[in-house]
Amino acid sequence: MTTKLYCFGESGNAYKVALALTLADMEWQPVYVDFFNGETRSPAFRALNPMGEVPVLVDGDTTLTQSGVILDYISSKSGKLGGRSAAARRDILRWLFWDNHKLSTQIGTTRFLANFMPEDKRPAGVIPFLQGRLKAAYTVLDDHLAAHKWLVGDAVTIADLSCCGYLFYPEPFGFSRTDWPHIDAWLGRISALPGWQLPYDLMPGNPSDRA
Amino acid sequence: MTTKLYCFGESGNAYKVALALTLADMEWQPVYVDFFNGETRSPAFRALNPMGEVPVLVDGDTTLTQSGVILDYISSKSGKLGGRSAAARRDILRWLFWDNHKLSTQIGTTRFLANFMPEDKRPAGVIPFLQGRLKAAYTVLDDHLAAHKWLVGDAVTIADLSCCGYLFYPEPFGFSRTDWPHIDAWLGRISALPGWQLPYDLMPGNPSDRA
């Protein structure tokens, strides 16, 4: 049975996994989750993932949630996109946690508020506050990439795919590649990888469906 | 050489690690980091951790950052507080990522703004926004604990120690144990473990130092 990824185009966390499956040459098919009409709050979806989030990966008898867990599974199963030593694997895990703790979590919220929430419902003050915190995160990432081609080791790993997840989207949320030259060059290296695709080309659903 | 933990009392992320080291019966000593006077932004600290955060664990030649990575290391090294199968280890990792993505990251910010930032500098609107998002996270945790004594399996693991990290602090940030009976009972089980201590008893530095 083909591996199934529950996802929707706008989810950067799902994109990380879709990209890893693709770059690891694994067969997979997307299952569209209608997030914007509340599907992740439905009893059926909560039975699949009580945390109420995409991505969810179903691979035979194995059901996994949380992008960091799924990326680790893809890397272990395919033997690709991972580290070659215990130290490299811990370093990859370090970036995955940092991404979840400081980068993607705050971008996801900022991008949602700035693009997918009606302007009159946006809570005042939150977007600039999160953008300020994100600037500190972009600085950490850009500084590291000033001295490294990839986040860990000398080839692309799931660490890169986790951290880049939200940075390829077209909707504005305060991040501009031209402000961060080393992030920009790194995103260029990622998008030059054979098989790479943009989020809305890799997963079903995009903002024009709701226009 | 004794394992060193760079930490300060107010850091819930450091507390997770201090608690795991203690409950795993590992020898360790704290190294106080003067966060409130900017030490994590200093060149010396950035050389230790370019991400500019505590906790940092130094165990002989191994230097580790990100609480999730360190918890995983403690569990592997001690053979305690971890899962007994690949599936249990993935389930633990799932809660660690969820904690970093949804729980601790948002509590850390909310608690900081509500307690450690002068009232006239607090950005308007941010605290209630984050508290709303945290309510959804507490619901996920409480629902799971309604049916489980521990987050994974039948004994305490690093998943519990990660998710409880900020919930034992006395400073108010909008979480009250009485609102969440299953979280409350679980925190009671954790604090009944032999060797358990409160954050300010386990690590140097607390708000009264700055009063």
PDB file of C-alpha atoms in Angstrom, chain B residues 3-169:
ATOM      1  CA  THR B   3      28.278  16.743  33.801  1.00  0.00           C
ATOM      2  CA  LYS B   4      27.564  20.474  33.703  1.00  0.00           C
ATOM      3  CA  LEU B   5      24.199  22.037  32.962  1.00  0.00           C
ATOM      4  CA  TYR B   6      24.192  25.704  31.921  1.00  0.00           C
ATOM      5  CA  CYS B   7      20.900  26.963  33.273  1.00  0.00           C
ATOM      6  CA  PHE B   8      19.025  29.502  35.370  1.00  0.00           C
ATOM      7  CA  GLY B   9      16.086  28.934  37.677  1.00  0.00           C
ATOM      8  CA  GLU B  10      13.469  30.736  35.610  1.00  0.00           C
ATOM      9  CA  SER B  11      14.071  28.629  32.493  1.00  0.00           C
ATOM     10  CA  GLY B  12      11.450  25.924  32.135  1.00  0.00           C
ATOM     11  CA  ASN B  13      13.463  24.410  29.297  1.00  0.00           C
ATOM     12  CA  ALA B  14      16.462  24.057  31.598  1.00  0.00           C
ATOM     13  CA  TYR B  15      14.226  22.693  34.376  1.00  0.00           C
ATOM     14  CA  LYS B  16      13.138  19.801  32.126  1.00  0.00           C
ATOM     15  CA  VAL B  17      16.775  18.742  31.843  1.00  0.00           C
ATOM     16  CA  ALA B  18      17.667  19.361  35.509  1.00  0.00           C
ATOM     17  CA  LEU B  19      14.722  17.187  36.481  1.00  0.00           C
ATOM     18  CA  ALA B  20      15.675  14.405  34.043  1.00  0.00           C
ATOM     19  CA  LEU B  21      19.292  14.379  35.267  1.00  0.00           C
ATOM     20  CA  THR B  22      18.068  14.179  38.857  1.00  0.00           C
ATOM     21  CA  LEU B  23      15.412  11.501  38.288  1.00  0.00           C
ATOM     22  CA  ALA B  24      17.870   9.442  36.179  1.00  0.00           C
ATOM     23  CA  ASP B  25      20.320   9.551  39.130  1.00  0.00           C
ATOM     24  CA  MET B  26      23.080  11.154  37.065  1.00  0.00           C
ATOM     25  CA  GLU B  27      25.680  13.316  38.746  1.00  0.00           C
ATOM     26  CA  TRP B  28      25.508  16.889  37.526  1.00  0.00           C
ATOM     27  CA  GLN B  29      26.185  20.413  38.597  1.00  0.00           C
ATOM     28  CA  PRO B  30      24.530  23.634  37.479  1.00  0.00           C
ATOM     29  CA  VAL B  31      26.442  26.506  35.880  1.00  0.00           C
ATOM     30  CA  TYR B  32      24.454  29.690  36.402  1.00  0.00           C
ATOM     31  CA  VAL B  33      23.751  31.740  33.268  1.00  0.00           C
ATOM     32  CA  ASP B  34      22.850  35.365  33.971  1.00  0.00           C
ATOM     33  CA  PHE B  35      20.125  35.583  31.349  1.00  0.00           C
ATOM     34  CA  PHE B  36      18.489  38.699  32.791  1.00  0.00           C
ATOM     35  CA  ASN B  37      21.739  40.641  32.398  1.00  0.00           C
ATOM     36  CA  GLY B  38      22.209  39.509  28.809  1.00  0.00           C
ATOM     37  CA  GLU B  39      24.681  36.652  29.247  1.00  0.00           C
ATOM     38  CA  THR B  40      23.041  34.492  26.536  1.00  0.00           C
ATOM     39  CA  ARG B  41      23.787  37.296  24.043  1.00  0.00           C
ATOM     40  CA  SER B  42      27.489  37.499  24.997  1.00  0.00           C
ATOM     41  CA  PRO B  43      30.196  36.265  22.589  1.00  0.00           C
ATOM     42  CA  ALA B  44      31.404  33.738  25.184  1.00  0.00           C
ATOM     43  CA  PHE B  45      27.962  32.178  25.521  1.00  0.00           C
ATOM     44  CA  ARG B  46      27.327  32.280  21.764  1.00  0.00           C
ATOM     45  CA  ALA B  47      30.569  30.332  21.310  1.00  0.00           C
ATOM     46  CA  LEU B  48      29.040  27.651  23.553  1.00  0.00           C
ATOM     47  CA  ASN B  49      25.610  27.811  21.892  1.00  0.00           C
ATOM     48  CA  PRO B  50      25.210  29.929  18.734  1.00  0.00           C
ATOM     49  CA  MET B  51      21.433  29.652  19.185  1.00  0.00           C
ATOM     50  CA  GLY B  52      21.820  31.745  22.346  1.00  0.00           C
ATOM     51  CA  GLU B  53      19.654  29.611  24.613  1.00  0.00           C
ATOM     52  CA  VAL B  54      19.809  27.518  27.753  1.00  0.00           C
ATOM     53  CA  PRO B  55      19.902  24.633  28.505  1.00  0.00           C
ATOM     54  CA  VAL B  56      23.383  23.590  27.397  1.00  0.00           C
ATOM     55  CA  LEU B  57      24.742  20.262  28.635  1.00  0.00           C
ATOM     56  CA  VAL B  58      28.476  19.624  28.710  1.00  0.00           C
ATOM     57  CA  ASP B  59      29.329  15.986  29.359  1.00  0.00           C
ATOM     58  CA  GLY B  60      33.043  15.412  28.760  1.00  0.00           C
ATOM     59  CA  ASP B  61      33.650  16.086  25.041  1.00  0.00           C
ATOM     60  CA  THR B  62      29.953  16.241  24.264  1.00  0.00           C
ATOM     61  CA  THR B  63      28.207  19.621  24.221  1.00  0.00           C
ATOM     62  CA  LEU B  64      24.483  19.501  23.550  1.00  0.00           C
ATOM     63  CA  THR B  65      21.769  22.121  23.198  1.00  0.00           C
ATOM     64  CA  GLN B  66      17.970  22.060  22.802  1.00  0.00           C
ATOM     65  CA  SER B  67      16.132  20.438  25.702  1.00  0.00           C
ATOM     66  CA  GLY B  68      14.635  17.728  23.441  1.00  0.00           C
ATOM     67  CA  VAL B  69      18.090  16.603  22.283  1.00  0.00           C
ATOM     68  CA  ILE B  70      19.483  16.624  25.817  1.00  0.00           C
ATOM     69  CA  LEU B  71      16.518  14.688  27.223  1.00  0.00           C
ATOM     70  CA  ASP B  72      17.009  12.057  24.515  1.00  0.00           C
ATOM     71  CA  TYR B  73      20.719  11.865  25.395  1.00  0.00           C
ATOM     72  CA  ILE B  74      20.034  11.486  29.130  1.00  0.00           C
ATOM     73  CA  SER B  75      17.539   8.724  28.478  1.00  0.00           C
ATOM     74  CA  SER B  76      19.932   6.874  26.118  1.00  0.00           C
ATOM     75  CA  LYS B  77      22.920   7.243  28.422  1.00  0.00           C
ATOM     76  CA  SER B  78      21.151   6.321  31.666  1.00  0.00           C
ATOM     77  CA  GLY B  79      18.813   3.699  30.238  1.00  0.00           C
ATOM     78  CA  LYS B  80      16.062   5.402  32.244  1.00  0.00           C
ATOM     79  CA  LEU B  81      13.011   7.575  31.482  1.00  0.00           C
ATOM     80  CA  GLY B  82      12.794   6.254  27.906  1.00  0.00           C
ATOM     81  CA  GLY B  83      10.695   3.928  25.821  1.00  0.00           C
ATOM     82  CA  ARG B  84      11.250   0.200  25.517  1.00  0.00           C
ATOM     83  CA  SER B  85      10.430  -0.155  21.803  1.00  0.00           C
ATOM     84  CA  ALA B  86      10.929   1.805  18.570  1.00  0.00           C
ATOM     85  CA  ALA B  87       7.233   2.680  18.615  1.00  0.00           C
ATOM     86  CA  ALA B  88       7.418   3.970  22.211  1.00  0.00           C
ATOM     87  CA  ARG B  89      10.524   6.011  21.381  1.00  0.00           C
ATOM     88  CA  ARG B  90       8.736   7.592  18.404  1.00  0.00           C
ATOM     89  CA  ASP B  91       5.739   8.322  20.625  1.00  0.00           C
ATOM     90  CA  ILE B  92       8.032  10.023  23.153  1.00  0.00           C
ATOM     91  CA  LEU B  93       9.590  12.055  20.345  1.00  0.00           C
ATOM     92  CA  ARG B  94       6.081  13.035  19.220  1.00  0.00           C
ATOM     93  CA  TRP B  95       5.333  14.577  22.611  1.00  0.00           C
ATOM     94  CA  LEU B  96       8.729  16.266  22.745  1.00  0.00           C
ATOM     95  CA  PHE B  97       8.053  17.930  19.382  1.00  0.00           C
ATOM     96  CA  TRP B  98       4.508  18.826  20.318  1.00  0.00           C
ATOM     97  CA  ASP B  99       5.769  20.391  23.537  1.00  0.00           C
ATOM     98  CA  ASN B 100       8.350  22.459  21.635  1.00  0.00           C
ATOM     99  CA  HIS B 101       5.894  23.398  18.924  1.00  0.00           C
ATOM    100  CA  LYS B 102       2.708  24.106  20.861  1.00  0.00           C
ATOM    101  CA  LEU B 103       3.179  24.085  24.630  1.00  0.00           C
ATOM    102  CA  SER B 104       6.482  25.258  26.106  1.00  0.00           C
ATOM    103  CA  THR B 105       7.311  27.736  23.358  1.00  0.00           C
ATOM    104  CA  GLN B 106       4.068  29.611  23.938  1.00  0.00           C
ATOM    105  CA  ILE B 107       4.109  29.303  27.726  1.00  0.00           C
ATOM    106  CA  GLY B 108       7.709  30.546  27.828  1.00  0.00           C
ATOM    107  CA  THR B 109       6.791  33.694  25.921  1.00  0.00           C
ATOM    108  CA  THR B 110       3.541  34.303  27.813  1.00  0.00           C
ATOM    109  CA  ARG B 111       5.158  33.798  31.203  1.00  0.00           C
ATOM    110  CA  PHE B 112       8.067  36.060  30.304  1.00  0.00           C
ATOM    111  CA  LEU B 113       5.800  38.878  29.135  1.00  0.00           C
ATOM    112  CA  ALA B 114       3.443  38.543  32.104  1.00  0.00           C
ATOM    113  CA  ASN B 115       6.089  38.368  34.816  1.00  0.00           C
ATOM    114  CA  PHE B 116       9.535  39.448  33.724  1.00  0.00           C
ATOM    115  CA  MET B 117       8.827  42.382  31.429  1.00  0.00           C
ATOM    116  CA  PRO B 118       7.927  45.802  32.901  1.00  0.00           C
ATOM    117  CA  GLU B 119       4.203  46.413  32.486  1.00  0.00           C
ATOM    118  CA  ASP B 120       4.723  49.545  30.364  1.00  0.00           C
ATOM    119  CA  LYS B 121       6.835  47.593  27.873  1.00  0.00           C
ATOM    120  CA  ARG B 122       4.447  44.665  27.384  1.00  0.00           C
ATOM    121  CA  PRO B 123       3.161  44.545  23.809  1.00  0.00           C
ATOM    122  CA  ALA B 124      -0.604  44.973  23.892  1.00  0.00           C
ATOM    123  CA  GLY B 125      -2.743  42.058  22.799  1.00  0.00           C
ATOM    124  CA  VAL B 126      -0.034  39.388  22.778  1.00  0.00           C
ATOM    125  CA  ILE B 127      -0.679  37.759  26.165  1.00  0.00           C
ATOM    126  CA  PRO B 128      -4.418  37.067  25.611  1.00  0.00           C
ATOM    127  CA  PHE B 129      -3.702  35.835  22.079  1.00  0.00           C
ATOM    128  CA  LEU B 130      -1.108  33.333  23.296  1.00  0.00           C
ATOM    129  CA  GLN B 131      -3.328  32.315  26.222  1.00  0.00           C
ATOM    130  CA  GLY B 132      -6.080  31.471  23.733  1.00  0.00           C
ATOM    131  CA  ARG B 133      -3.722  29.249  21.766  1.00  0.00           C
ATOM    132  CA  LEU B 134      -2.442  27.672  24.974  1.00  0.00           C
ATOM    133  CA  LYS B 135      -5.974  26.735  25.989  1.00  0.00           C
ATOM    134  CA  ALA B 136      -6.111  24.498  22.905  1.00  0.00           C
ATOM    135  CA  ALA B 137      -2.790  22.936  23.913  1.00  0.00           C
ATOM    136  CA  TYR B 138      -3.891  22.326  27.535  1.00  0.00           C
ATOM    137  CA  THR B 139      -7.020  20.659  26.134  1.00  0.00           C
ATOM    138  CA  VAL B 140      -4.945  18.213  24.070  1.00  0.00           C
ATOM    139  CA  LEU B 141      -2.811  17.394  27.115  1.00  0.00           C
ATOM    140  CA  ASP B 142      -5.718  17.097  29.555  1.00  0.00           C
ATOM    141  CA  ASP B 143      -7.715  14.899  27.145  1.00  0.00           C
ATOM    142  CA  HIS B 144      -4.775  12.534  26.741  1.00  0.00           C
ATOM    143  CA  LEU B 145      -4.188  12.373  30.493  1.00  0.00           C
ATOM    144  CA  ALA B 146      -7.861  11.610  31.098  1.00  0.00           C
ATOM    145  CA  ALA B 147      -7.138   8.136  29.696  1.00  0.00           C
ATOM    146  CA  HIS B 148      -3.432   7.722  30.532  1.00  0.00           C
ATOM    147  CA  LYS B 149      -1.432   7.928  33.741  1.00  0.00           C
ATOM    148  CA  TRP B 150       1.714   8.940  31.853  1.00  0.00           C
ATOM    149  CA  LEU B 151       2.080  10.442  28.376  1.00  0.00           C
ATOM    150  CA  VAL B 152       3.710   7.315  26.932  1.00  0.00           C
ATOM    151  CA  GLY B 153       3.524   3.782  28.326  1.00  0.00           C
ATOM    152  CA  ASP B 154       3.072   2.932  31.980  1.00  0.00           C
ATOM    153  CA  ALA B 155       5.856   4.899  33.642  1.00  0.00           C
ATOM    154  CA  VAL B 156       7.322   8.404  33.644  1.00  0.00           C
ATOM    155  CA  THR B 157       9.440   9.235  30.587  1.00  0.00           C
ATOM    156  CA  ILE B 158      11.217  12.281  29.234  1.00  0.00           C
ATOM    157  CA  ALA B 159       7.950  13.088  27.409  1.00  0.00           C
ATOM    158  CA  ASP B 160       6.344  13.867  30.785  1.00  0.00           C
ATOM    159  CA  LEU B 161       9.377  15.837  31.960  1.00  0.00           C
ATOM    160  CA  SER B 162       9.366  17.939  28.787  1.00  0.00           C
ATOM    161  CA  CYS B 163       5.669  18.779  28.882  1.00  0.00           C
ATOM    162  CA  CYS B 164       5.566  19.536  32.625  1.00  0.00           C
ATOM    163  CA  GLY B 165       8.560  21.897  32.477  1.00  0.00           C
ATOM    164  CA  TYR B 166       6.714  25.192  32.767  1.00  0.00           C
ATOM    165  CA  LEU B 167       3.714  23.974  34.746  1.00  0.00           C
ATOM    166  CA  PHE B 168       5.422  23.855  38.166  1.00  0.00           C
ATOM    167  CA  TYR B 169       6.369  27.558  38.303  1.00  0.00           C
TER     168      TYR B 169
END
